[in-house]
Amino acid sequence: MSLFRTKSVEQSIADTDEPEFRLKKSLTAVDLTVFGVGVVIGAGIFTLTGRAAHDVAGPAVVISFIIAAIACGLAAMCYAEFASTVPVSGSAYTFSYASLGELFAWIIGWDLILEMFLGASVVAQGWSAYLGTFLQQIGIVLPEAISYGGVVDLPAILLVLVLGGLMTLGIKESLRVNLVLVAVKLFIVLFVIIAGILFINPANYSPFVPESVPTESASGLTQPLLQFLSGLEPATFGVGGILAGAALVFFAYIGFDVVATTAEETKNPQRDLPIGIIASLVICTILYCAVAIVVTGMVPYGELNPSAALANAFAFHGQTWMATVIAAGAVAGLTTVVLTLMIGATRIIFAMSRDRLLPGALAKVHPRLRTPWVISILVTAIVAVVAGFTPIGVLEEMVNIGTLSAFVLVSVGVLVLRRKRPDLKRGFRVPWSPVLPILSALICTYLMLNLSVETWLRFLIWLAIGFAIYFAYSRRHSRVGTGEFIAPRVVGPPKQ
């Protein structure tokens, strides 16, 4: 009954062969790359750039994006190594189970459920807001009571229900729709970048790194935990502003880890998963940096609108029609984010239910569609209710702390599994180990410390609820503890 009992890689792979749990393998490296781009590129590309440039970094926000991409890239390489070694649904949950033990696996699975449920709900509400803006610009006004910010957010509910039905129909079908929407989103982003180049004034890049200035610090529960513990006074702009900007825009990259949740549905996971994870991150980095360069070149950083920088940058030059184009791009972009997060949530819960850490009845796979249809319906219902009826703006940081905690454990888990199982075949290996995995864990821990005290308190409450469920139910029903497994296939040493 050890809290740190592990589930072997062989057993995790053997579980994928059980008829009642077998998912359809249909995804390629291109599908996974589109999947990753679909979840990472959201409304943040239209808003977060301006906020970071205006508030903390100035034109040097492009350096902030590069630093954040490097930090995210370290975590992405750790995910790629794990995903190519343990090609099973569950992402960081499954990886932690194989390396750090059951208690850590439960914690990380519980955190990922929080990240994806809240993330999908928050983004669905954002989609509703952009849809309302887009409809207003073409002369359609929705009743206040049933639109974004009203008594019930009906557009958000309808979006979740449609995407839930698509997700239940099949992963390949979901990704076909995702491919079309990602293509529309990328076309609009590229169009905005190319159109924006025509309005760049090189004088707006000077000074590229504005002088550092002290800023009014937050207090009480709203201050960052690092500030609360150290007493350091924050400053904006300068080198410190670039680093603060990196911490801010880091969250624009969150989502690539969802690619790893589809490992079990990938045709050649050892090759395709690392390609999908890393390629999607590279594409998103290039687009983010291009948008940062364009928007800070179009408008002096001090005059950027933090909430809608790109749309207002074009309005600054008299091109108000571009606001409609940008709203349409955001609607398409956020649709793919909600879909991807909901798929990720179903695969995490599927893996935990198959291991009996959650009720095993949830893990039923439809005999014809080969999708976890019970979990898909459950996820759709919960996300629809939360998105439609809950004012969850204050909980957005909870998405970030759940993700970062997963990044830390995956980075540590890579080192642990290498020491425990050097014989395993790894389709991808993190270079310069153990330096890069340790650096990844340290950077992600630093970013967690930059989140507010109240976010940490909510996170601790969520963990306490998770521990209560684990000790009351999961620990006694775990298949690792009861031994209810089929015989595992042997995973041999890597070929010489």
Tab-separated table of C-alpha atoms in Angstrom, residues 3 5 24-25 51 82 98 128 133 137 152 215 284 302 338 345 370 407 431 462 468 471 484 494 496:
chain	number	residue	atom	x	y	z
A	3	LEU	CA	2.123	5.877	-1.513
A	5	ARG	CA	4.273	2.563	-5.807
A	24	LYS	CA	-8.406	4.238	-32.319
A	25	LYS	CA	-4.875	5.002	-33.604
A	51	ARG	CA	-0.393	44.300	-22.312
A	82	PHE	CA	8.416	10.963	-21.811
A	98	ALA	CA	5.925	5.487	-14.176
A	128	SER	CA	-18.548	34.312	-26.325
A	133	THR	CA	-18.015	41.875	-30.584
A	137	GLN	CA	-19.639	44.895	-35.936
A	152	VAL	CA	-26.494	32.833	-18.528
A	215	THR	CA	6.056	50.497	-9.769
A	284	CYS	CA	3.856	29.597	-32.172
A	302	GLY	CA	3.035	53.836	-24.059
A	338	VAL	CA	-11.780	24.959	-26.230
A	345	ALA	CA	-9.490	16.611	-20.119
A	370	ARG	CA	-13.592	3.964	-30.141
A	407	PHE	CA	5.887	20.972	-15.832
A	431	PRO	CA	20.031	16.814	-24.607
A	462	TRP	CA	-7.822	22.106	-4.392
A	468	ALA	CA	-9.195	13.521	0.619
A	471	PHE	CA	-7.147	8.434	0.636
A	484	GLU	CA	-6.033	-6.318	-11.734
A	494	PRO	CA	17.088	0.340	-27.323
A	496	GLN	CA	22.201	-0.539	-30.966
